[in-house]
Short mmCIF file of C-alpha atoms and ligand atoms in Angstrom, two decimals:
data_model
loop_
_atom_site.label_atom_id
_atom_site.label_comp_id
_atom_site.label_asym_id
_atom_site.label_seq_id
_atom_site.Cartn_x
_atom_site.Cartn_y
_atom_site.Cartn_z
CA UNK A 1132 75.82 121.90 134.42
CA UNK A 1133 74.69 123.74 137.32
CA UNK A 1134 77.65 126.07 139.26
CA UNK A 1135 77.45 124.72 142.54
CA UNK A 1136 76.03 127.39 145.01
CA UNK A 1137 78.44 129.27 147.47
CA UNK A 1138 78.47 130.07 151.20
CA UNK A 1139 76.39 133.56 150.42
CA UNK A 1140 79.27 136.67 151.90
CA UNK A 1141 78.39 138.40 155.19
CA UNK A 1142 75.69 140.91 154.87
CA UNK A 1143 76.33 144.13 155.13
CA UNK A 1144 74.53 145.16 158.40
CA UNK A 1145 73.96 149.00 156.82
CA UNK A 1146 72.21 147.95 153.32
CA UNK A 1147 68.26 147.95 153.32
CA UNK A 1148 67.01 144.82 152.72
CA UNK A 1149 65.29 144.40 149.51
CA UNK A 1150 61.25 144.26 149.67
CA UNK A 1151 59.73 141.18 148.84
CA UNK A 1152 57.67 141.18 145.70
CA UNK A 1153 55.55 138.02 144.09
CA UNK A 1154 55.24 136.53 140.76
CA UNK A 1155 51.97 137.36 138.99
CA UNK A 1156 49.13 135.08 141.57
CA UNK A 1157 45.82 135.58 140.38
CA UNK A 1158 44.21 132.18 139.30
CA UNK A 1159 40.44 131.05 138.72
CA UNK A 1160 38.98 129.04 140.58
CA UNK A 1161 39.13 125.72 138.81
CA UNK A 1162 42.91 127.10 138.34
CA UNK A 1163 43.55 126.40 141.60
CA UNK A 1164 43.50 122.91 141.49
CA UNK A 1165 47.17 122.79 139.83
CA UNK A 1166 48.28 124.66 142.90
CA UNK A 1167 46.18 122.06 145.35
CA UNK A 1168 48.01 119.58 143.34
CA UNK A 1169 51.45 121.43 143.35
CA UNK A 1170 51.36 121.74 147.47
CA UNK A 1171 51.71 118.13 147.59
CA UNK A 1172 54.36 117.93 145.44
CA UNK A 1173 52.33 115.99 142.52
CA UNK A 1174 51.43 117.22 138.85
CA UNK A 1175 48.12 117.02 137.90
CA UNK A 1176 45.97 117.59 134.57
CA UNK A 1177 42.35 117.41 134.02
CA UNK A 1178 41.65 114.68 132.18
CA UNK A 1179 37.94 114.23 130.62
CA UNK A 1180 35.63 111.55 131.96
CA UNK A 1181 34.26 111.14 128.78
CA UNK A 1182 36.33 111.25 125.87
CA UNK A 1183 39.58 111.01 128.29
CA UNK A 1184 41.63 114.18 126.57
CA UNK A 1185 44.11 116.17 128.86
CA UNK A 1186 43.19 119.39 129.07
CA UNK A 1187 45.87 122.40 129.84
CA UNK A 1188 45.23 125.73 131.01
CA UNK A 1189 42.57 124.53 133.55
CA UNK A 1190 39.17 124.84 132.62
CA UNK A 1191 35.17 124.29 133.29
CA UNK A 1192 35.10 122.21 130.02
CA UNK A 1193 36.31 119.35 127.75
CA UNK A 1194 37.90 121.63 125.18
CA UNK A 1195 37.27 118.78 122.84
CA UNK A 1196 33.66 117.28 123.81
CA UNK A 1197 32.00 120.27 126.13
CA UNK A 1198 31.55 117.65 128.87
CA UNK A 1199 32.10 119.02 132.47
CA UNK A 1200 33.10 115.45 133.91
CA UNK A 1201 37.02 116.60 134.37
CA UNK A 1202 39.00 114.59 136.79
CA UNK A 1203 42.18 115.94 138.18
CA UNK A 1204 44.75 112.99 137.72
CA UNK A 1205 48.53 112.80 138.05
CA UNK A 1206 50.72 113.01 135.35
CA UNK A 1207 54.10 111.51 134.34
CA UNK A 1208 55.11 115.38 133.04
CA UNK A 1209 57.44 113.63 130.02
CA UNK A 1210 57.33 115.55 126.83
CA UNK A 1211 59.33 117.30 124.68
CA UNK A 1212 60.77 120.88 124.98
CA UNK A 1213 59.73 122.35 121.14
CA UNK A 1214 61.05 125.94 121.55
CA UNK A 1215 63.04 128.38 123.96
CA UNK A 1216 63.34 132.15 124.73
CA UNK A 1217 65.59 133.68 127.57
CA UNK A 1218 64.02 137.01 128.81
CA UNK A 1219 65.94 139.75 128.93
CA UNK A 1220 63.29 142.04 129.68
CA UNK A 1221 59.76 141.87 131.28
CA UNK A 1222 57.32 144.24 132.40
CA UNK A 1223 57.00 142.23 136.00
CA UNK A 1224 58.56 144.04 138.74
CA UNK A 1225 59.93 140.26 140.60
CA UNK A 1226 60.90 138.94 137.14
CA UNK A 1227 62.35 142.35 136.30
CA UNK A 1228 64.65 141.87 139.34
CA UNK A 1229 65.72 138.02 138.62
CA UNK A 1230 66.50 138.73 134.17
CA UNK A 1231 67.72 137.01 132.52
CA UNK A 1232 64.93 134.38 132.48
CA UNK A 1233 64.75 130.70 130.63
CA UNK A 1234 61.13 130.24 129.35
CA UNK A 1235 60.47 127.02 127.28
CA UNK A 1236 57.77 125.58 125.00
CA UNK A 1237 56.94 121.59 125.43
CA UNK A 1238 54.70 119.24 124.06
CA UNK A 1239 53.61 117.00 126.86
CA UNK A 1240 53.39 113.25 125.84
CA UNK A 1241 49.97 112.94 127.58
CA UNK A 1242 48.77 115.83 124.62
CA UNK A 1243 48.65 119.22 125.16
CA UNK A 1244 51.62 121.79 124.93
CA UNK A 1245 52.24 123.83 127.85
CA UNK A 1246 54.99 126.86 128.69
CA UNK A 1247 57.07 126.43 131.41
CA UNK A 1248 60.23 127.61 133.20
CA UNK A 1249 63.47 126.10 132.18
CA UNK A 1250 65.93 125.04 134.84
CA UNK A 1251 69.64 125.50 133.66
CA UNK A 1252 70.11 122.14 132.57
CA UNK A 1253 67.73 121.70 130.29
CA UNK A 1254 69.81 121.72 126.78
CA UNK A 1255 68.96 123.51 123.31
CA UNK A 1256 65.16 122.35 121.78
CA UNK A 1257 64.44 119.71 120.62
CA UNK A 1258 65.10 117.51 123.57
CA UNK A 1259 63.21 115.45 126.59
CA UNK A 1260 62.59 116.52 129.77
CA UNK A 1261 60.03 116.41 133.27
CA UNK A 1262 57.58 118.99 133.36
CA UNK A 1263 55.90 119.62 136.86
CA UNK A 1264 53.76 121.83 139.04
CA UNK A 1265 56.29 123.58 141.55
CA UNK A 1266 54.55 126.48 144.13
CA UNK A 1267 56.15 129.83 143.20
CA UNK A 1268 56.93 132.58 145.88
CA UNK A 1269 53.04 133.30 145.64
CA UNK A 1270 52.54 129.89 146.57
CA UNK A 1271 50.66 129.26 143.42
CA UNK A 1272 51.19 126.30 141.21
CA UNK A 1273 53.86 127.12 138.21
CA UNK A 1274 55.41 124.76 135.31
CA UNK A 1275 59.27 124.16 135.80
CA UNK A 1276 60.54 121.32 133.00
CA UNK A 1277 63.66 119.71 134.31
CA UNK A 1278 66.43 117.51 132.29
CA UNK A 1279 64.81 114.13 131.95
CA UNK A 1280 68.29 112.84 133.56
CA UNK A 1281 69.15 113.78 136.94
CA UNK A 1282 72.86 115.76 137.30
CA UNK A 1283 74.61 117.08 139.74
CA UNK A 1284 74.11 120.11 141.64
CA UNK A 1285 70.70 120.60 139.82
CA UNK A 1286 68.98 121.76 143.32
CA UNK A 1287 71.01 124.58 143.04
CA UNK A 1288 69.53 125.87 139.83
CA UNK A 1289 68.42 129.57 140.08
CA UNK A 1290 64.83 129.47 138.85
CA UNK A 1291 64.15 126.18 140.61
CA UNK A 1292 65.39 127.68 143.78
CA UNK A 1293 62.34 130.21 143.42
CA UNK A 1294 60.13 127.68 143.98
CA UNK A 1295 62.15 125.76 146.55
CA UNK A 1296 63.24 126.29 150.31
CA UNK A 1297 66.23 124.11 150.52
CA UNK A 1298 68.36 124.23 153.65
CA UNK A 1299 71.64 124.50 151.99
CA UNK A 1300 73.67 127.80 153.54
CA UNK A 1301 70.86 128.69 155.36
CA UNK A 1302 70.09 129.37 159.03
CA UNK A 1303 67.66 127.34 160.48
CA UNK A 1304 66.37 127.41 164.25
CA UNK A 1305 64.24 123.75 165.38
CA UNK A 1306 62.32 125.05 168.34
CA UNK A 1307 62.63 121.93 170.86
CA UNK A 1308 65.45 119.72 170.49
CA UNK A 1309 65.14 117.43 173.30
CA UNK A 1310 62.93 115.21 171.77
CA UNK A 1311 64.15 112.48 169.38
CA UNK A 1312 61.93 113.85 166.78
CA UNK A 1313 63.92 117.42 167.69
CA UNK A 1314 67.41 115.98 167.47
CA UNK A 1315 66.75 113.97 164.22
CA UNK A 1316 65.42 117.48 162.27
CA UNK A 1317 68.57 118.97 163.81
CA UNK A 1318 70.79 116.29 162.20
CA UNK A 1319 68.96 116.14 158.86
CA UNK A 1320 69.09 120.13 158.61
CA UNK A 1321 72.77 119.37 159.32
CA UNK A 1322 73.81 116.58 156.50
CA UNK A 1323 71.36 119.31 154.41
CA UNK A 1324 74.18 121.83 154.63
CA UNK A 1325 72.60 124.03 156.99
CA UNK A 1326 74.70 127.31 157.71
CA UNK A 1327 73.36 126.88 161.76
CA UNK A 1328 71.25 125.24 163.37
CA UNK A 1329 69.65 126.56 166.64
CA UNK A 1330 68.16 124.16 168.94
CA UNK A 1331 66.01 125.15 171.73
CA UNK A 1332 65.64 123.13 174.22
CA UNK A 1333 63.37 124.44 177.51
CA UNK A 1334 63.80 123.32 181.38
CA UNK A 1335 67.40 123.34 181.53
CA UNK A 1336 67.68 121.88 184.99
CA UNK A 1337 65.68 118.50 183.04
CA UNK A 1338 68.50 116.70 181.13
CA UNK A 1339 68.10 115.50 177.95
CA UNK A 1340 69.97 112.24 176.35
CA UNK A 1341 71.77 113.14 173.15
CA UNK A 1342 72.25 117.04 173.88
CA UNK A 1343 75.74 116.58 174.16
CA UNK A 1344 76.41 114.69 171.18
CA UNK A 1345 74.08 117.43 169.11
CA UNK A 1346 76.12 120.20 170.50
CA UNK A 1347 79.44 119.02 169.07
CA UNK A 1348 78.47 119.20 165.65
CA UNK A 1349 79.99 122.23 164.15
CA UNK A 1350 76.73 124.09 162.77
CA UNK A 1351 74.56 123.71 165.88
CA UNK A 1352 73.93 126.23 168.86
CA UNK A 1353 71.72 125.21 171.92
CA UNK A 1354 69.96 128.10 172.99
CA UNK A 1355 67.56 128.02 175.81
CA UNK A 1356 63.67 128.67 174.11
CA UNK A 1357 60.17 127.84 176.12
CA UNK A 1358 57.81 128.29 173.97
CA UNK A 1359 55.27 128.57 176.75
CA UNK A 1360 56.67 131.68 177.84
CA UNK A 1361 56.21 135.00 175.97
CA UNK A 1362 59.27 136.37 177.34
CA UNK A 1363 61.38 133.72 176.45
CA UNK A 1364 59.86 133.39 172.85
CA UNK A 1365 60.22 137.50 172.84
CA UNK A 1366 63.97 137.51 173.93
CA UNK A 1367 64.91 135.03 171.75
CA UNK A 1368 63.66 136.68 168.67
CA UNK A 1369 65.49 139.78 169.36
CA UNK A 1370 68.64 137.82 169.94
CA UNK A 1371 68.45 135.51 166.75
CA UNK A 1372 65.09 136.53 165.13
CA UNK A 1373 66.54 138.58 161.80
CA UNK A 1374 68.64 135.41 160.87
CA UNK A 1375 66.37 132.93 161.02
CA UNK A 1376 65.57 131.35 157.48
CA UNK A 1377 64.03 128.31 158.31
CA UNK A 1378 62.25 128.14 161.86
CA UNK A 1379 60.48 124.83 162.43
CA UNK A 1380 58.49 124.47 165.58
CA UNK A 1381 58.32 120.72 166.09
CA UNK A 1382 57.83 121.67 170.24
CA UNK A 1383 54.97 119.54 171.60
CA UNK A 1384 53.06 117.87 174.47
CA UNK A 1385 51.44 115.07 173.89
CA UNK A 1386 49.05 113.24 176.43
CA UNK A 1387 46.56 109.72 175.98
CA UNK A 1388 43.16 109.78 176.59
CA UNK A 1389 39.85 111.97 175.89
CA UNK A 1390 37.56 113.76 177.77
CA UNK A 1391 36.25 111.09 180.20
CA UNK A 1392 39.33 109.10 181.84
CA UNK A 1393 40.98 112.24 183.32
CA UNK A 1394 39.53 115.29 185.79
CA UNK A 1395 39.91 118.84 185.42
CA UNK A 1396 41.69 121.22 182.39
CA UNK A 1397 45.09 120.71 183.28
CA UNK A 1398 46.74 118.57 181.26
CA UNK A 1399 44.76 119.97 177.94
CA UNK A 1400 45.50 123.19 179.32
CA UNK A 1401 49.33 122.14 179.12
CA UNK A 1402 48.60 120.82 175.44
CA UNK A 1403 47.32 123.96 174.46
CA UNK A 1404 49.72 125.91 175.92
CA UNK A 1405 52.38 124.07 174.10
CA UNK A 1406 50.78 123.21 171.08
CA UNK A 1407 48.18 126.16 169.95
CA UNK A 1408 49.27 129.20 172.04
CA UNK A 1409 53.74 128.27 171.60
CA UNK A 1410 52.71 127.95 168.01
CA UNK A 1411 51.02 131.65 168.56
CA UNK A 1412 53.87 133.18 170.91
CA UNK A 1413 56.50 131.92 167.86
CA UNK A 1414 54.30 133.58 165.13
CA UNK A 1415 53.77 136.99 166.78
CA UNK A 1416 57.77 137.39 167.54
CA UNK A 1417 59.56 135.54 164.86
CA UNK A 1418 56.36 136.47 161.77
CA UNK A 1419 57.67 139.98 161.46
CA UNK A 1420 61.25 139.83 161.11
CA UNK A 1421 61.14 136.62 158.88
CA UNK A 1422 58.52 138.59 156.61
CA UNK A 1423 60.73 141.31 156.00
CA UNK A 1424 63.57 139.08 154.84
CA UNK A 1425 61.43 137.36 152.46
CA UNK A 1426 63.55 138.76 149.45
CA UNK A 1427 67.28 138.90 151.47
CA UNK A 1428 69.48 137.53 148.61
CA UNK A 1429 70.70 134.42 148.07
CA UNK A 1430 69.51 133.12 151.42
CA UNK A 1431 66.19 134.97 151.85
CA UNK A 1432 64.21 133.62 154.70
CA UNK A 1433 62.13 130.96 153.30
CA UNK A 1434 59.90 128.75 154.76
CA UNK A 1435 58.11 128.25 158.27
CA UNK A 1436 57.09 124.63 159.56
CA UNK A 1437 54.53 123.52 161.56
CA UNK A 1438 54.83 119.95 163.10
CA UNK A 1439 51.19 119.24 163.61
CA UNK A 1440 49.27 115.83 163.91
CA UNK A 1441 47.26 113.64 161.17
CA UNK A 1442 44.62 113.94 164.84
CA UNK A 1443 44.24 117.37 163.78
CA UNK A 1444 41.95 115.91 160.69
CA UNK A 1445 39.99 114.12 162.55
CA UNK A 1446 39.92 113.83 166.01
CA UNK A 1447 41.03 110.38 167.38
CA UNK A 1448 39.43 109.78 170.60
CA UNK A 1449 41.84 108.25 172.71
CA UNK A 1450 44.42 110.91 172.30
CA UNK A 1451 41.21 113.33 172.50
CA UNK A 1452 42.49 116.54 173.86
CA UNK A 1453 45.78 116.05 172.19
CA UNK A 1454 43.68 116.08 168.65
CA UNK A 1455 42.10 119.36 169.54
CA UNK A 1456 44.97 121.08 170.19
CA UNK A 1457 46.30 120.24 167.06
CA UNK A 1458 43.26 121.05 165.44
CA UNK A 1459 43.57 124.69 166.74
CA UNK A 1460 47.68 124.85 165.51
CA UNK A 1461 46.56 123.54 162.04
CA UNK A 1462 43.67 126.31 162.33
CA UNK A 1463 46.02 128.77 163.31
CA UNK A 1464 48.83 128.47 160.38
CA UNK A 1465 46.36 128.33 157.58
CA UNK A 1466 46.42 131.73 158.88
CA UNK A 1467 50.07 132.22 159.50
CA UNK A 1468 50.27 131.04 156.08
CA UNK A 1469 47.70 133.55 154.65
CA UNK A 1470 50.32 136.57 156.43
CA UNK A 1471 53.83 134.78 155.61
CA UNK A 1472 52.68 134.38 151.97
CA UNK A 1473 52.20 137.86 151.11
CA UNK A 1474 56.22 137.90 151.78
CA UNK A 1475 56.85 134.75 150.23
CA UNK A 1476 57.73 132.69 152.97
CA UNK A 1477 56.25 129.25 153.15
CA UNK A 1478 54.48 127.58 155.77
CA UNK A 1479 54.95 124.40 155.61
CA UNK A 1480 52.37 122.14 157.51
CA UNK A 1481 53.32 118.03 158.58
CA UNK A 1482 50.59 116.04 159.49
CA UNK A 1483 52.73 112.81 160.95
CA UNK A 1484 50.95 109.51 161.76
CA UNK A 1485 52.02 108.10 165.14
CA UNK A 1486 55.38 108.57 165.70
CA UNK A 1487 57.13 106.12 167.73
CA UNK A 1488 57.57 107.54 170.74
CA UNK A 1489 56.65 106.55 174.72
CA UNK A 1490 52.83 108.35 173.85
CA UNK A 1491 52.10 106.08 171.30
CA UNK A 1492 53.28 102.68 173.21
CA UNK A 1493 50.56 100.77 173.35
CA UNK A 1494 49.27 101.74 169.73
CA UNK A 1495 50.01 99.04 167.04
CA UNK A 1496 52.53 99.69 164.29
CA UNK A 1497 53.25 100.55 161.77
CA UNK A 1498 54.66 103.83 163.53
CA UNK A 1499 56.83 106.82 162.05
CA UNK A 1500 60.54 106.80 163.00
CA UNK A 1501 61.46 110.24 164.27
CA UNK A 1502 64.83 110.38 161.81
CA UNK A 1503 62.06 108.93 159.04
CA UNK A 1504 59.87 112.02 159.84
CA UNK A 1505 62.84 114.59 159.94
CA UNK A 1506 64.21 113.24 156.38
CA UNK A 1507 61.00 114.01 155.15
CA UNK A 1508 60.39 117.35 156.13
CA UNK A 1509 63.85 118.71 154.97
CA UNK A 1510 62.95 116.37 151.20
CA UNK A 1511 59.80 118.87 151.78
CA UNK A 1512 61.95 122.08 151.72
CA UNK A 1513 64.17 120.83 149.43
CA UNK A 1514 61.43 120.11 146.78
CA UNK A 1515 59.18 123.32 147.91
CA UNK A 1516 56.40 120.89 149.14
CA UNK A 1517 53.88 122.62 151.24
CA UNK A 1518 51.34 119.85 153.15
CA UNK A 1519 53.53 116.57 153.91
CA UNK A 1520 51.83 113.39 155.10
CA UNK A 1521 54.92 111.60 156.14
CA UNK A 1522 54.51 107.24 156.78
CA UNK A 1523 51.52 104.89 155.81
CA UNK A 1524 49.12 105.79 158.76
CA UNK A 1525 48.98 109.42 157.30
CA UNK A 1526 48.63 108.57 153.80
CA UNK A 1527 46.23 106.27 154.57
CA UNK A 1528 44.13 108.68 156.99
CA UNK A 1529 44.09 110.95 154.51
CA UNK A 1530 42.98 109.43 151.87
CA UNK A 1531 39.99 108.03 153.84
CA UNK A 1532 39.47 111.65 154.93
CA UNK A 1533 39.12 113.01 151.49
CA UNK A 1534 36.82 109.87 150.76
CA UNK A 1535 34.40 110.79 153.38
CA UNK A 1536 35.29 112.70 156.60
CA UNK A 1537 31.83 111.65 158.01
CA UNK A 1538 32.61 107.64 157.30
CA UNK A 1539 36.54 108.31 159.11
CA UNK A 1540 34.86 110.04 162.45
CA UNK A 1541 32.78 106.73 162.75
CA UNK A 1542 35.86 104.66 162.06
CA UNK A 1543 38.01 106.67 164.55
CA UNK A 1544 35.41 105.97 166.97
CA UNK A 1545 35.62 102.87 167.55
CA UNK A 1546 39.35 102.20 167.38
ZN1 ZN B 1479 35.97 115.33 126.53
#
């Protein structure tokens, strides 16, 4: 059974923090769709169109009938684990550092036999577990096979953890906690087993309901943080900036209507300014420092968040200007996730539905519950998920999105 993971000690302040290197990431092209798969947490196989075999590694054809009709399509991952090796040596400079090192041979019940990690649970071959498609710190798609019975503690696991960014011991800062969506991701980081939480909160002088409740549990700190000013964003990175594990910037401002029904910039302005450039201001002070802690022990820093919008898609027309704005965050951390990754940090990027909130009043249900939304971005961490789609509206948007972006726009136009 898994040893339950401890409260990592205090860091020595005069040690250099370790560099952070990456597994091996180079993959083809058609390789890549394990990893596409993998970022939403699902495993999937190429299965032929033709003569329906399962094909593993990735490839252009059927390795049994040379037809190039392959179909990515999820799989159960149940199979059996055939043969074992721990590594006690390896030639990779990041496995090098993490030795020993389970690796296991299994014969996946859907056909082919693949090699995977082992997580710590898994007993001696012959015996059954879960195979699936985890991101590494490369953010590439790698096997894991788990016990096919869930135990306790297995989140703790030290090759899963590799491929995971879970909140337990760790220090996690939620950029605007006034909101209900704010003060739910504080609480779930809490019951998580957060180490601290920071919550910002701008405008003092505005009071906020449920503040004072969040402040009087034991992990959390307010701390005053407007992401619309650089100096704010700037001094609060120096303060807290090199502890940060887990920073998730859920601030936003969210206004109805388009392009027509109001005059002047202002309020998209505001959006912007919030949204796109708070976003940008967070990334240019808190990207450094969290990059060079990518590989800080136990409790590295880990993974970056991006609250963004399933507008940011497609745009939906009566919250207009609030869909571009998210359009240009979602823009923005594909790159911050192009930078963070080369430290193995994750950005992790939620595209929420309408959340039920006093913006989206007069739209019909269903809507997303803001503690609904927060449970699923910390399930997202915990299971090293990378693109979330939290609620029904957002599956269903992007499904229809991946259908035919050209059909949604003229369906979103109309609503
Ligand atoms: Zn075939």
């Amino acid at each position: 059974m898994t040893e339950p993971l401890r409260r990592p000690k205090r860091k020595n302040p005069l040690r250099r923090t370790r560099l952070p290197l990456l597994p091996p990431s180079g993959r083809s092209r058609v390789g890549l769709g394990l990893t596409a798969a993998a970022a939403l947490g699902r495993f999937e196989l190429q299965v032929c169109r033709v003569c329906n075999n399962v094909q593993y590694p990735p490839r252009e054809a059927c390795h049994r009938c040379l037809s190039l009709l392959l179909d990515w399509k999820l799989q159960s991952g149940e199979g059996e684990l055939i043969s074992e090796t721990t590594l006690a040596h390896s030639n990779d400079e990041f496995f090098r550092e993490r030795l020993p090192w389970r690796l296991g041979m299994i014969r996946l019940d859907c056909g082919p036999t693949v090699v995977a990690h082992l997580h710590g649970d898994v007993a001696p071959a012959p015996t059954r577990v879960i195979v699936s498609a985890r991101l590494d710190r490369a953010g590439q798609a790698a096997l894991i096979a788990m016990p096919a019975q869930e135990l306790s503690n297995m989140a703790d696991d030290k090759q899963l953890r590799e491929m995971t960014c879970d909140p337990k011991f760790r220090k996690a800062l939620v950029t605007d906690a006034k909101t209900a969506t704010g003060q739910a991701l504080v609480r779930a980081l809490v019951a998580a087993g957060a180490d601290i939480v920071w919550a910002g909160y701008a405008e003092p002088w505005k009071k906020a309901p449920g503040m004072d409740e969040l402040k009087e549990l034991a992990p959390v700190t307010l701390l005053p943080l407007d992401v619309t000013s650089s100096d704010s964003v700037r001094e609060t990175a120096a303060e807290i900036g090199a502890k940060v594990d887990i920073l998730i910037n859920n601030a936003e401002l969210h206004r109805t209507y388009g392009i027509s029904a109001r005059h002047g910039v202002e309020t998209a302005r505001a959006e912007m300014d919030i949204n796109y450039f708070g976003l940008l201001r967070l990334a240019q002070e808190f990207g450094p420092v969290m990059r060079a802690r990518g590989a800080d022990g136990q409790s590295s820093a880990t993974a970056w968040v991006n609250v963004l919008s399933i507008y940011a898609l497609s745009n939906f027309p009566a919250h207009g200007t609030f869909s571009a704005s998210k359009a240009a965050a979602y823009s923005l951390s594909q790159c911050l996730r192009a930078e963070m990754q080369l430290a193995g940090v994750r950005v992790v990027n939620v595209f929420p539905g309408p959340i039920d909130d006093e913006w989206n009043q007069t739209l019909p249900p269903p809507k997303l519950n803001p503690s609904t939304l927060a449970r699923a971005i910390v399930k997202a961490l915990q299971d090293g998920i990378e693109d979330v789609y939290p609620g029904d509206v957002a599956q269903e948007w992007l499904a229809r999105w991946r259908e035919n972006p050209k059909v949604l726009e003229r369906e979103l136009a109309h609503l």
